[in-house]
PDB file of C-alpha atoms and ligand atoms in Angstrom:
ATOM      1  CA  UNK A1215     -57.891  55.448 -29.246  1.00  0.00           C
ATOM      2  CA  UNK A1216     -57.831  51.671 -29.790  1.00  0.00           C
ATOM      3  CA  UNK A1217     -54.252  50.410 -30.120  1.00  0.00           C
ATOM      4  CA  UNK A1218     -53.519  47.059 -31.717  1.00  0.00           C
ATOM      5  CA  UNK A1219     -52.766  44.274 -29.245  1.00  0.00           C
ATOM      6  CA  UNK A1220     -51.029  41.025 -30.255  1.00  0.00           C
ATOM      7  CA  UNK A1221     -51.071  38.257 -27.625  1.00  0.00           C
ATOM      8  CA  UNK A1222     -48.439  35.539 -27.189  1.00  0.00           C
ATOM      9  CA  UNK A1223     -49.633  32.654 -25.016  1.00  0.00           C
ATOM     10  CA  UNK A1224     -47.019  30.495 -23.299  1.00  0.00           C
ATOM     11  CA  UNK A1225     -48.545  27.091 -22.539  1.00  0.00           C
ATOM     12  CA  UNK A1226     -45.641  26.094 -20.238  1.00  0.00           C
ATOM     13  CA  UNK A1227     -46.456  28.801 -17.661  1.00  0.00           C
ATOM     14  CA  UNK A1228     -49.959  29.890 -18.783  1.00  0.00           C
ATOM     15  CA  UNK A1229     -48.569  33.402 -19.239  1.00  0.00           C
ATOM     16  CA  UNK A1230     -49.815  35.828 -21.872  1.00  0.00           C
ATOM     17  CA  UNK A1231     -47.302  38.370 -23.183  1.00  0.00           C
ATOM     18  CA  UNK A1232     -48.421  41.222 -25.419  1.00  0.00           C
ATOM     19  CA  UNK A1233     -47.162  43.598 -28.066  1.00  0.00           C
ATOM     20  CA  UNK A1234     -49.165  46.840 -28.129  1.00  0.00           C
ATOM     21  CA  UNK A1235     -48.723  49.295 -30.985  1.00  0.00           C
ATOM     22  CA  UNK A1236     -50.390  51.808 -33.277  1.00  0.00           C
ATOM     23  CA  UNK A1237     -49.992  49.931 -36.573  1.00  0.00           C
ATOM     24  CA  UNK A1238     -47.256  48.630 -38.876  1.00  0.00           C
ATOM     25  CA  UNK A1239     -44.174  50.841 -38.838  1.00  0.00           C
ATOM     26  CA  UNK A1240     -45.022  52.462 -35.484  1.00  0.00           C
ATOM     27  CA  UNK A1241     -43.533  52.193 -31.991  1.00  0.00           C
ATOM     28  CA  UNK A1242     -44.500  49.360 -29.675  1.00  0.00           C
ATOM     29  CA  UNK A1243     -44.262  48.110 -26.112  1.00  0.00           C
ATOM     30  CA  UNK A1244     -43.851  44.491 -25.093  1.00  0.00           C
ATOM     31  CA  UNK A1245     -45.590  43.502 -21.890  1.00  0.00           C
ATOM     32  CA  UNK A1246     -44.414  40.581 -19.717  1.00  0.00           C
ATOM     33  CA  UNK A1247     -42.236  38.630 -22.197  1.00  0.00           C
ATOM     34  CA  UNK A1248     -41.322  35.060 -21.175  1.00  0.00           C
ATOM     35  CA  UNK A1249     -37.892  33.413 -21.238  1.00  0.00           C
ATOM     36  CA  UNK A1250     -38.268  29.638 -21.485  1.00  0.00           C
ATOM     37  CA  UNK A1251     -36.649  27.782 -18.595  1.00  0.00           C
ATOM     38  CA  UNK A1252     -36.187  24.063 -18.095  1.00  0.00           C
ATOM     39  CA  UNK A1253     -35.984  23.445 -14.375  1.00  0.00           C
ATOM     40  CA  UNK A1254     -34.442  19.989 -14.760  1.00  0.00           C
ATOM     41  CA  UNK A1255     -31.431  21.087 -16.818  1.00  0.00           C
ATOM     42  CA  UNK A1256     -31.248  24.717 -15.667  1.00  0.00           C
ATOM     43  CA  UNK A1257     -31.317  25.741 -19.347  1.00  0.00           C
ATOM     44  CA  UNK A1258     -32.926  28.864 -20.747  1.00  0.00           C
ATOM     45  CA  UNK A1259     -34.325  29.078 -24.265  1.00  0.00           C
ATOM     46  CA  UNK A1260     -35.898  31.803 -26.367  1.00  0.00           C
ATOM     47  CA  UNK A1261     -38.671  30.218 -28.425  1.00  0.00           C
ATOM     48  CA  UNK A1262     -41.361  32.459 -26.872  1.00  0.00           C
ATOM     49  CA  UNK A1263     -39.237  35.601 -27.107  1.00  0.00           C
ATOM     50  CA  UNK A1264     -38.273  34.815 -30.697  1.00  0.00           C
ATOM     51  CA  UNK A1265     -41.957  34.665 -31.669  1.00  0.00           C
ATOM     52  CA  UNK A1266     -42.273  38.216 -30.325  1.00  0.00           C
ATOM     53  CA  UNK A1267     -39.144  39.370 -32.181  1.00  0.00           C
ATOM     54  CA  UNK A1268     -40.479  37.866 -35.422  1.00  0.00           C
ATOM     55  CA  UNK A1269     -43.752  39.765 -35.005  1.00  0.00           C
ATOM     56  CA  UNK A1270     -41.925  43.023 -34.281  1.00  0.00           C
ATOM     57  CA  UNK A1271     -39.792  42.552 -37.402  1.00  0.00           C
ATOM     58  CA  UNK A1272     -42.752  41.602 -39.600  1.00  0.00           C
ATOM     59  CA  UNK A1273     -44.700  44.675 -38.467  1.00  0.00           C
ATOM     60  CA  UNK A1274     -41.573  46.896 -38.692  1.00  0.00           C
ATOM     61  CA  UNK A1275     -42.148  48.096 -35.117  1.00  0.00           C
ATOM     62  CA  UNK A1276     -39.691  50.154 -33.063  1.00  0.00           C
ATOM     63  CA  UNK A1277     -39.495  48.636 -29.581  1.00  0.00           C
ATOM     64  CA  UNK A1278     -39.790  51.534 -27.127  1.00  0.00           C
ATOM     65  CA  UNK A1279     -40.659  49.806 -23.842  1.00  0.00           C
ATOM     66  CA  UNK A1280     -40.374  46.431 -22.141  1.00  0.00           C
ATOM     67  CA  UNK A1281     -43.031  46.652 -19.442  1.00  0.00           C
ATOM     68  CA  UNK A1282     -43.227  44.282 -16.496  1.00  0.00           C
ATOM     69  CA  UNK A1283     -46.473  44.213 -14.535  1.00  0.00           C
ATOM     70  CA  UNK A1284     -44.557  42.842 -11.496  1.00  0.00           C
ATOM     71  CA  UNK A1285     -41.624  40.672 -10.433  1.00  0.00           C
ATOM     72  CA  UNK A1286     -43.143  37.431 -11.689  1.00  0.00           C
ATOM     73  CA  UNK A1287     -42.915  34.330  -9.543  1.00  0.00           C
ATOM     74  CA  UNK A1288     -43.886  31.787 -12.178  1.00  0.00           C
ATOM     75  CA  UNK A1289     -41.674  32.513 -15.212  1.00  0.00           C
ATOM     76  CA  UNK A1290     -38.407  34.244 -16.070  1.00  0.00           C
ATOM     77  CA  UNK A1291     -38.591  37.495 -18.000  1.00  0.00           C
ATOM     78  CA  UNK A1292     -37.122  37.766 -21.492  1.00  0.00           C
ATOM     79  CA  UNK A1293     -36.907  41.562 -21.294  1.00  0.00           C
ATOM     80  CA  UNK A1294     -33.066  41.769 -21.438  1.00  0.00           C
ATOM     81  CA  UNK A1295     -32.981  39.335 -24.379  1.00  0.00           C
ATOM     82  CA  UNK A1296     -35.480  41.449 -26.321  1.00  0.00           C
ATOM     83  CA  UNK A1297     -33.737  44.690 -25.347  1.00  0.00           C
ATOM     84  CA  UNK A1298     -30.373  43.377 -26.610  1.00  0.00           C
ATOM     85  CA  UNK A1299     -31.903  42.526 -29.985  1.00  0.00           C
ATOM     86  CA  UNK A1300     -34.504  45.219 -30.556  1.00  0.00           C
ATOM     87  CA  UNK A1301     -33.840  48.022 -28.043  1.00  0.00           C
ATOM     88  CA  UNK A1302     -36.303  49.576 -25.628  1.00  0.00           C
ATOM     89  CA  UNK A1303     -36.284  50.430 -21.939  1.00  0.00           C
ATOM     90  CA  UNK A1304     -37.123  47.904 -19.215  1.00  0.00           C
ATOM     91  CA  UNK A1305     -39.628  49.279 -16.722  1.00  0.00           C
ATOM     92  CA  UNK A1306     -41.654  48.153 -13.720  1.00  0.00           C
ATOM     93  CA  UNK A1307     -43.596  49.793 -10.887  1.00  0.00           C
ATOM     94  CA  UNK A1308     -41.750  51.755  -8.203  1.00  0.00           C
ATOM     95  CA  UNK A1309     -42.943  49.187  -5.648  1.00  0.00           C
ATOM     96  CA  UNK A1310     -40.223  46.879  -6.961  1.00  0.00           C
ATOM     97  CA  UNK A1311     -37.905  48.261  -4.293  1.00  0.00           C
ATOM     98  CA  UNK A1312     -40.009  46.548  -1.597  1.00  0.00           C
ATOM     99  CA  UNK A1313     -39.926  43.274  -3.536  1.00  0.00           C
ATOM    100  CA  UNK A1314     -36.145  43.530  -3.946  1.00  0.00           C
ATOM    101  CA  UNK A1315     -35.709  44.179  -0.237  1.00  0.00           C
ATOM    102  CA  UNK A1316     -37.766  41.110   0.685  1.00  0.00           C
ATOM    103  CA  UNK A1317     -36.310  38.687  -1.850  1.00  0.00           C
ATOM    104  CA  UNK A1318     -32.794  40.130  -1.671  1.00  0.00           C
ATOM    105  CA  UNK A1319     -32.823  39.203   2.036  1.00  0.00           C
ATOM    106  CA  UNK A1320     -34.564  35.870   1.488  1.00  0.00           C
ATOM    107  CA  UNK A1321     -31.963  34.783  -1.086  1.00  0.00           C
ATOM    108  CA  UNK A1322     -29.120  36.416   0.863  1.00  0.00           C
ATOM    109  CA  UNK A1323     -28.110  38.250  -2.319  1.00  0.00           C
ATOM    110  CA  UNK A1324     -25.482  40.319  -0.485  1.00  0.00           C
ATOM    111  CA  UNK A1325     -24.460  43.946  -0.755  1.00  0.00           C
ATOM    112  CA  UNK A1326     -23.721  43.694  -4.494  1.00  0.00           C
ATOM    113  CA  UNK A1327     -27.476  43.413  -5.060  1.00  0.00           C
ATOM    114  CA  UNK A1328     -28.949  46.848  -4.524  1.00  0.00           C
ATOM    115  CA  UNK A1329     -32.605  47.022  -3.513  1.00  0.00           C
ATOM    116  CA  UNK A1330     -33.101  50.385  -5.193  1.00  0.00           C
ATOM    117  CA  UNK A1331     -34.611  49.488  -8.565  1.00  0.00           C
ATOM    118  CA  UNK A1332     -31.442  50.561 -10.364  1.00  0.00           C
ATOM    119  CA  UNK A1333     -31.374  47.326 -12.401  1.00  0.00           C
ATOM    120  CA  UNK A1334     -34.376  48.653 -14.346  1.00  0.00           C
ATOM    121  CA  UNK A1335     -34.234  51.505 -16.878  1.00  0.00           C
ATOM    122  CA  UNK A1336     -37.317  53.140 -15.399  1.00  0.00           C
ATOM    123  CA  UNK A1337     -39.605  52.831 -12.357  1.00  0.00           C
ATOM    124  CA  UNK A1338     -43.175  54.030 -12.817  1.00  0.00           C
ATOM    125  CA  UNK A1339     -44.855  56.077 -10.118  1.00  0.00           C
ATOM    126  CA  UNK A1340     -48.595  55.623  -9.629  1.00  0.00           C
ATOM    127  CA  UNK A1341     -50.447  57.632 -12.274  1.00  0.00           C
ATOM    128  CA  UNK A1342     -47.350  58.422 -14.307  1.00  0.00           C
ATOM    129  CA  UNK A1343     -47.973  59.201 -17.979  1.00  0.00           C
ATOM    130  CA  UNK A1344     -45.657  58.033 -20.736  1.00  0.00           C
ATOM    131  CA  UNK A1345     -45.661  57.581 -24.497  1.00  0.00           C
ATOM    132  CA  UNK A1346     -45.260  54.573 -26.767  1.00  0.00           C
ATOM    133  CA  UNK A1347     -44.502  56.519 -29.938  1.00  0.00           C
ATOM    134  CA  UNK A1348     -47.762  58.342 -30.670  1.00  0.00           C
ATOM    135  CA  UNK A1349     -49.742  56.275 -28.145  1.00  0.00           C
ATOM    136  CA  UNK A1350     -50.447  57.908 -24.787  1.00  0.00           C
ATOM    137  CA  UNK A1351     -50.045  55.524 -21.858  1.00  0.00           C
ATOM    138  CA  UNK A1352     -50.346  55.612 -18.090  1.00  0.00           C
ATOM    139  CA  UNK A1353     -49.142  53.434 -15.225  1.00  0.00           C
ATOM    140  CA  UNK A1354     -51.620  52.600 -12.468  1.00  0.00           C
ATOM    141  CA  UNK A1355     -50.265  51.053  -9.262  1.00  0.00           C
ATOM    142  CA  UNK A1356     -52.248  47.863  -8.591  1.00  0.00           C
ATOM    143  CA  UNK A1357     -50.457  46.089  -5.716  1.00  0.00           C
ATOM    144  CA  UNK A1358     -51.773  43.179  -3.651  1.00  0.00           C
ATOM    145  CA  UNK A1359     -50.586  40.072  -5.490  1.00  0.00           C
ATOM    146  CA  UNK A1360     -47.134  41.639  -5.031  1.00  0.00           C
ATOM    147  CA  UNK A1361     -46.172  45.096  -3.688  1.00  0.00           C
ATOM    148  CA  UNK A1362     -44.901  46.191  -7.115  1.00  0.00           C
ATOM    149  CA  UNK A1363     -48.026  45.363  -9.131  1.00  0.00           C
ATOM    150  CA  UNK A1364     -48.669  47.904 -11.863  1.00  0.00           C
ATOM    151  CA  UNK A1365     -51.217  48.015 -14.692  1.00  0.00           C
ATOM    152  CA  UNK A1366     -50.571  49.807 -17.950  1.00  0.00           C
ATOM    153  CA  UNK A1367     -53.340  51.785 -19.634  1.00  0.00           C
ATOM    154  CA  UNK A1368     -52.870  52.392 -23.360  1.00  0.00           C
ATOM    155  CA  UNK A1369     -55.893  54.027 -24.981  1.00  0.00           C
ATOM    156  CA  UNK A1370     -58.889  51.785 -24.325  1.00  0.00           C
ATOM    157  CA  UNK A1371     -56.667  48.832 -23.399  1.00  0.00           C
ATOM    158  CA  UNK A1372     -55.468  47.949 -19.906  1.00  0.00           C
ATOM    159  CA  UNK A1373     -52.784  45.353 -19.220  1.00  0.00           C
ATOM    160  CA  UNK A1374     -53.708  44.319 -15.723  1.00  0.00           C
ATOM    161  CA  UNK A1375     -50.970  41.815 -14.842  1.00  0.00           C
ATOM    162  CA  UNK A1376     -51.869  39.521 -11.943  1.00  0.00           C
ATOM    163  CA  UNK A1377     -54.864  41.289 -10.462  1.00  0.00           C
ATOM    164  CA  UNK A1378     -57.880  39.622 -12.059  1.00  0.00           C
ATOM    165  CA  UNK A1379     -57.826  36.736 -14.485  1.00  0.00           C
ATOM    166  CA  UNK A1380     -60.678  35.998 -16.892  1.00  0.00           C
ATOM    167  CA  UNK A1381     -64.091  36.230 -15.151  1.00  0.00           C
ATOM    168  CA  UNK A1382     -64.198  32.449 -14.644  1.00  0.00           C
ATOM    169  CA  UNK A1383     -60.596  32.470 -13.313  1.00  0.00           C
ATOM    170  CA  UNK A1384     -61.131  34.932 -10.490  1.00  0.00           C
ATOM    171  CA  UNK A1385     -58.165  36.811  -9.094  1.00  0.00           C
ATOM    172  CA  UNK A1386     -54.465  36.462  -8.296  1.00  0.00           C
ATOM    173  CA  UNK A1387     -53.166  34.855  -5.114  1.00  0.00           C
ATOM    174  CA  UNK A1388     -52.005  37.105  -2.281  1.00  0.00           C
ATOM    175  CA  UNK A1389     -49.837  34.732  -0.257  1.00  0.00           C
ATOM    176  CA  UNK A1390     -46.413  35.560  -1.694  1.00  0.00           C
ATOM    177  CA  UNK A1391     -44.106  37.560   0.640  1.00  0.00           C
ATOM    178  CA  UNK A1392     -45.480  41.115   0.634  1.00  0.00           C
ATOM    179  CA  UNK A1393     -48.853  40.006  -0.787  1.00  0.00           C
ATOM    180  CA  UNK A1394     -51.985  41.552   0.746  1.00  0.00           C
ATOM    181  CA  UNK A1395     -55.580  40.637  -0.087  1.00  0.00           C
ATOM    182  CA  UNK A1396     -56.928  43.976   1.206  1.00  0.00           C
ATOM    183  CA  UNK A1397     -54.550  45.862  -1.049  1.00  0.00           C
ATOM    184  CA  UNK A1398     -55.502  43.661  -3.989  1.00  0.00           C
ATOM    185  CA  UNK A1399     -59.192  44.383  -3.388  1.00  0.00           C
ATOM    186  CA  UNK A1400     -58.494  48.133  -3.576  1.00  0.00           C
ATOM    187  CA  UNK A1401     -56.483  47.601  -6.775  1.00  0.00           C
ATOM    188  CA  UNK A1402     -59.269  45.523  -8.303  1.00  0.00           C
ATOM    189  CA  UNK A1403     -61.790  48.270  -7.548  1.00  0.00           C
ATOM    190  CA  UNK A1404     -59.472  50.795  -9.241  1.00  0.00           C
ATOM    191  CA  UNK A1405     -59.506  48.694 -12.393  1.00  0.00           C
ATOM    192  CA  UNK A1406     -63.258  48.109 -12.175  1.00  0.00           C
ATOM    193  CA  UNK A1407     -63.750  51.892 -11.950  1.00  0.00           C
ATOM    194  CA  UNK A1408     -62.278  52.348 -15.438  1.00  0.00           C
ATOM    195  CA  UNK A1409     -64.795  52.971 -18.276  1.00  0.00           C
ATOM    196  CA  UNK A1410     -66.928  49.845 -18.724  1.00  0.00           C
ATOM    197  CA  UNK A1411     -65.815  49.225 -22.329  1.00  0.00           C
ATOM    198  CA  UNK A1412     -62.128  49.212 -21.359  1.00  0.00           C
ATOM    199  CA  UNK A1413     -60.466  46.146 -22.862  1.00  0.00           C
ATOM    200  CA  UNK A1414     -58.680  44.184 -20.138  1.00  0.00           C
ATOM    201  CA  UNK A1415     -55.735  41.928 -20.998  1.00  0.00           C
ATOM    202  CA  UNK A1416     -54.782  39.429 -18.318  1.00  0.00           C
ATOM    203  CA  UNK A1417     -51.314  38.007 -17.619  1.00  0.00           C
ATOM    204  CA  UNK A1418     -52.306  34.375 -17.057  1.00  0.00           C
ATOM    205  CA  UNK A1419     -55.044  32.007 -18.050  1.00  0.00           C
ATOM    206  CA  UNK A1420     -55.181  28.687 -16.230  1.00  0.00           C
ATOM    207  CA  UNK A1421     -57.999  27.406 -18.475  1.00  0.00           C
ATOM    208  CA  UNK A1422     -60.622  26.746 -15.793  1.00  0.00           C
ATOM    209  CA  UNK A1423     -62.635  23.633 -16.558  1.00  0.00           C
ATOM    210  CA  UNK A1424     -60.243  22.819 -19.396  1.00  0.00           C
ATOM    211  CA  UNK A1425     -61.638  25.455 -21.784  1.00  0.00           C
ATOM    212  CA  UNK A1426     -59.407  26.955 -24.511  1.00  0.00           C
ATOM    213  CA  UNK A1427     -56.959  29.652 -23.353  1.00  0.00           C
ATOM    214  CA  UNK A1428     -58.387  33.192 -23.380  1.00  0.00           C
ATOM    215  CA  UNK A1429     -56.996  36.510 -22.213  1.00  0.00           C
ATOM    216  CA  UNK A1430     -59.157  39.448 -23.279  1.00  0.00           C
ATOM    217  CA  UNK A1431     -62.141  40.664 -21.289  1.00  0.00           C
ATOM    218  CA  UNK A1432     -63.666  44.020 -20.284  1.00  0.00           C
ATOM    219  CA  UNK A1433     -64.510  46.018 -17.207  1.00  0.00           C
ATOM    220  CA  UNK A1434     -68.218  45.363 -17.834  1.00  0.00           C
ATOM    221  CA  UNK A1435     -67.688  41.603 -18.099  1.00  0.00           C
ATOM    222  CA  UNK A1436     -65.616  41.495 -14.911  1.00  0.00           C
ATOM    223  CA  UNK A1437     -68.123  43.573 -12.957  1.00  0.00           C
ATOM    224  CA  UNK A1438     -70.914  41.266 -14.064  1.00  0.00           C
ATOM    225  CA  UNK A1439     -69.271  37.886 -13.681  1.00  0.00           C
ATOM    226  CA  UNK A1440     -65.830  37.684 -12.072  1.00  0.00           C
ATOM    227  CA  UNK A1441     -66.186  34.757  -9.682  1.00  0.00           C
ATOM    228  CA  UNK A1442     -64.208  36.553  -6.936  1.00  0.00           C
ATOM    229  CA  UNK A1443     -64.857  40.260  -7.369  1.00  0.00           C
ATOM    230  CA  UNK A1444     -68.009  40.937  -9.406  1.00  0.00           C
ATOM    231  CA  UNK A1445     -70.129  43.881  -8.254  1.00  0.00           C
ATOM    232  CA  UNK A1446     -71.631  43.197  -4.852  1.00  0.00           C
ATOM    233  CA  UNK A1447     -68.595  41.395  -3.375  1.00  0.00           C
ATOM    234  CA  UNK A1448     -67.309  43.612  -0.565  1.00  0.00           C
ATOM    235  CA  UNK A1449     -63.795  43.782   0.851  1.00  0.00           C
ATOM    236  CA  UNK A1450     -64.471  41.455   3.788  1.00  0.00           C
ATOM    237  CA  UNK A1451     -66.022  38.768   1.589  1.00  0.00           C
ATOM    238  CA  UNK A1452     -63.196  39.048  -0.932  1.00  0.00           C
ATOM    239  CA  UNK A1453     -60.461  38.847   1.694  1.00  0.00           C
ATOM    240  CA  UNK A1454     -62.104  35.808   3.322  1.00  0.00           C
ATOM    241  CA  UNK A1455     -62.409  33.999  -0.013  1.00  0.00           C
ATOM    242  CA  UNK A1456     -58.907  34.930  -1.168  1.00  0.00           C
ATOM    243  CA  UNK A1457     -57.284  33.897   2.126  1.00  0.00           C
ATOM    244  CA  UNK A1458     -59.110  30.582   2.158  1.00  0.00           C
ATOM    245  CA  UNK A1459     -58.132  29.804  -1.437  1.00  0.00           C
ATOM    246  CA  UNK A1460     -54.485  30.794  -0.851  1.00  0.00           C
ATOM    247  CA  UNK A1461     -54.228  28.214   1.943  1.00  0.00           C
ATOM    248  CA  UNK A1462     -54.579  25.439  -0.632  1.00  0.00           C
ATOM    249  CA  UNK A1463     -52.149  26.699  -3.311  1.00  0.00           C
ATOM    250  CA  UNK A1464     -48.709  25.158  -3.863  1.00  0.00           C
ATOM    251  CA  UNK A1465     -45.807  27.487  -4.767  1.00  0.00           C
ATOM    252  CA  UNK A1466     -45.453  28.052  -8.534  1.00  0.00           C
ATOM    253  CA  UNK A1467     -43.136  25.483 -10.136  1.00  0.00           C
ATOM    254  CA  UNK A1468     -40.610  28.167 -11.156  1.00  0.00           C
ATOM    255  CA  UNK A1469     -40.927  30.407  -8.062  1.00  0.00           C
ATOM    256  CA  UNK A1470     -37.322  30.029  -6.891  1.00  0.00           C
ATOM    257  CA  UNK A1471     -35.512  30.585 -10.208  1.00  0.00           C
ATOM    258  CA  UNK A1472     -38.022  33.191 -11.412  1.00  0.00           C
ATOM    259  CA  UNK A1473     -37.758  35.544  -8.467  1.00  0.00           C
ATOM    260  CA  UNK A1474     -33.950  35.515  -8.391  1.00  0.00           C
ATOM    261  CA  UNK A1475     -33.790  36.515 -12.050  1.00  0.00           C
ATOM    262  CA  UNK A1476     -36.771  38.857 -12.214  1.00  0.00           C
ATOM    263  CA  UNK A1477     -35.750  40.887  -9.156  1.00  0.00           C
ATOM    264  CA  UNK A1478     -32.585  41.652 -11.180  1.00  0.00           C
ATOM    265  CA  UNK A1479     -34.666  42.946 -14.119  1.00  0.00           C
ATOM    266  CA  UNK A1480     -34.023  39.647 -15.901  1.00  0.00           C
ATOM    267  CA  UNK A1481     -30.252  39.455 -15.412  1.00  0.00           C
ATOM    268  CA  UNK A1482     -28.827  36.178 -14.108  1.00  0.00           C
ATOM    269  CA  UNK A1483     -26.953  36.342 -10.788  1.00  0.00           C
ATOM    270  CA  UNK A1484     -23.326  37.420 -11.326  1.00  0.00           C
ATOM    271  CA  UNK A1485     -21.259  34.605 -12.840  1.00  0.00           C
ATOM    272  CA  UNK A1486     -18.859  32.816 -10.490  1.00  0.00           C
ATOM    273  CA  UNK A1487     -15.101  32.378 -11.098  1.00  0.00           C
ATOM    274  CA  UNK A1488     -15.758  29.614 -13.646  1.00  0.00           C
ATOM    275  CA  UNK A1489     -17.979  31.914 -15.696  1.00  0.00           C
ATOM    276  CA  UNK A1490     -21.203  30.095 -14.731  1.00  0.00           C
ATOM    277  CA  UNK A1491     -24.212  31.769 -13.139  1.00  0.00           C
ATOM    278  CA  UNK A1492     -25.870  29.791 -10.329  1.00  0.00           C
ATOM    279  CA  UNK A1493     -29.329  30.055  -8.765  1.00  0.00           C
ATOM    280  CA  UNK A1494     -29.823  29.347  -5.078  1.00  0.00           C
ATOM    281  CA  UNK A1495     -32.317  26.977  -3.489  1.00  0.00           C
ATOM    282  CA  UNK A1496     -33.080  27.999   0.102  1.00  0.00           C
ATOM    283  CA  UNK A1497     -33.662  24.942   2.269  1.00  0.00           C
ATOM    284  CA  UNK A1498     -36.489  24.944   4.843  1.00  0.00           C
ATOM    285  CA  UNK A1499     -37.147  28.648   4.387  1.00  0.00           C
ATOM    286  CA  UNK A1500     -40.170  29.099   2.107  1.00  0.00           C
TER     287      UNK A1500
HETATM  288  N1  LIG B2930     -49.503  26.105 -11.415  1.00  0.00           N
HETATM  289  C1  LIG B2930     -48.939  27.385 -11.678  1.00  0.00           C
HETATM  290  C2  LIG B2930     -49.442  28.340 -10.618  1.00  0.00           C
HETATM  291  C3  LIG B2930     -48.864  29.664 -10.751  1.00  0.00           C
HETATM  292  C4  LIG B2930     -49.434  30.685  -9.755  1.00  0.00           C
HETATM  293  O1  LIG B2930     -49.421  30.498  -8.525  1.00  0.00           O
HETATM  294  N2  LIG B2930     -49.893  31.795 -10.325  1.00  0.00           N
HETATM  295  C5  LIG B2930     -50.238  32.946  -9.579  1.00  0.00           C
HETATM  296  C6  LIG B2930     -49.852  34.179 -10.393  1.00  0.00           C
HETATM  297  S1  LIG B2930     -48.086  34.343 -10.475  1.00  0.00           S
HETATM  298  C7  LIG B2930     -51.701  33.019  -9.208  1.00  0.00           C
HETATM  299  O2  LIG B2930     -52.187  34.046  -8.810  1.00  0.00           O
HETATM  300  N3  LIG B2930     -52.428  31.913  -9.288  1.00  0.00           N
HETATM  301  C8  LIG B2930     -53.789  31.932  -8.893  1.00  0.00           C
HETATM  302  C9  LIG B2930     -54.387  30.589  -8.856  1.00  0.00           C
HETATM  303  O3  LIG B2930     -53.668  29.614  -9.185  1.00  0.00           O
HETATM  304  O4  LIG B2930     -55.565  30.525  -8.521  1.00  0.00           O
HETATM  305  C10 LIG B2930     -47.410  27.277 -11.672  1.00  0.00           C
HETATM  306  O5  LIG B2930     -46.877  26.388 -10.998  1.00  0.00           O
HETATM  307  O6  LIG B2930     -46.767  28.080 -12.348  1.00  0.00           O
HETATM  308 FE1  LIG B2931     -47.629  36.778 -10.646  1.00  0.00          FE
END
């Protein structure tokens, strides 16, 4: 089974969102949709999400699922915006509870914020099967970049979130709270154990060397050439390389707004008495 996959690249955050479906008139899932956010003004916008809605309308798709591969730290999710306009259930991996505990405490979100995943419509257990209309799908826990990392397998396609990037882009960082390079190595091996022709769709492309953006690769290509985790790189070598690289990385530009919104399944923090929602900026903490 080879479902159709439509990519939507967001140059502002180097994120790739996807619509996966079985053909015009069928059901679809949207993976990792982006809500535009201007840090300077604190304004959201929906240009990226509206491109996805236009595609869904043009293909006459029924939106069944809004799938997050993790609580993103680099962009805000547009899942609630898409759900309000086209329906569907917002889902993430069951590990989100650990992420909510960590970031709920870090942002002092208070008792009103429950670290139980209840903000999402569904939490996927490792190995859980589900359906996107007639398409059979499965969630595969792939933590390491974050504790809630999950990949979605749909036919011969795998949406691998922030685990590996394109072969020349290597792998995701493991220095966020709850990140773990050893865990990521195990997750990477799980993906690399899938059939070699499996199509892999990555969540970011940082255009190494300035090449054009690209987002689709395969298990075979990653095993042959991924600069961090090709065949022959063992756990110790990977962890050493990953840890060394993470030492030099600055926090993502949108880390602070993104996490506060995404840990709430894309909802803004509750509005204050004047009707405005505010995001916090912890001082001398991160
Ligand atoms: N410059 C980007 C960096 C974003 C970033 O840190 N991305 C994470 C995934 S959320 C990552 O794994 N990056 C790996 C790397 O930069 O090598 C930004 O500010 O948004
Ligand atoms: Fe990420």
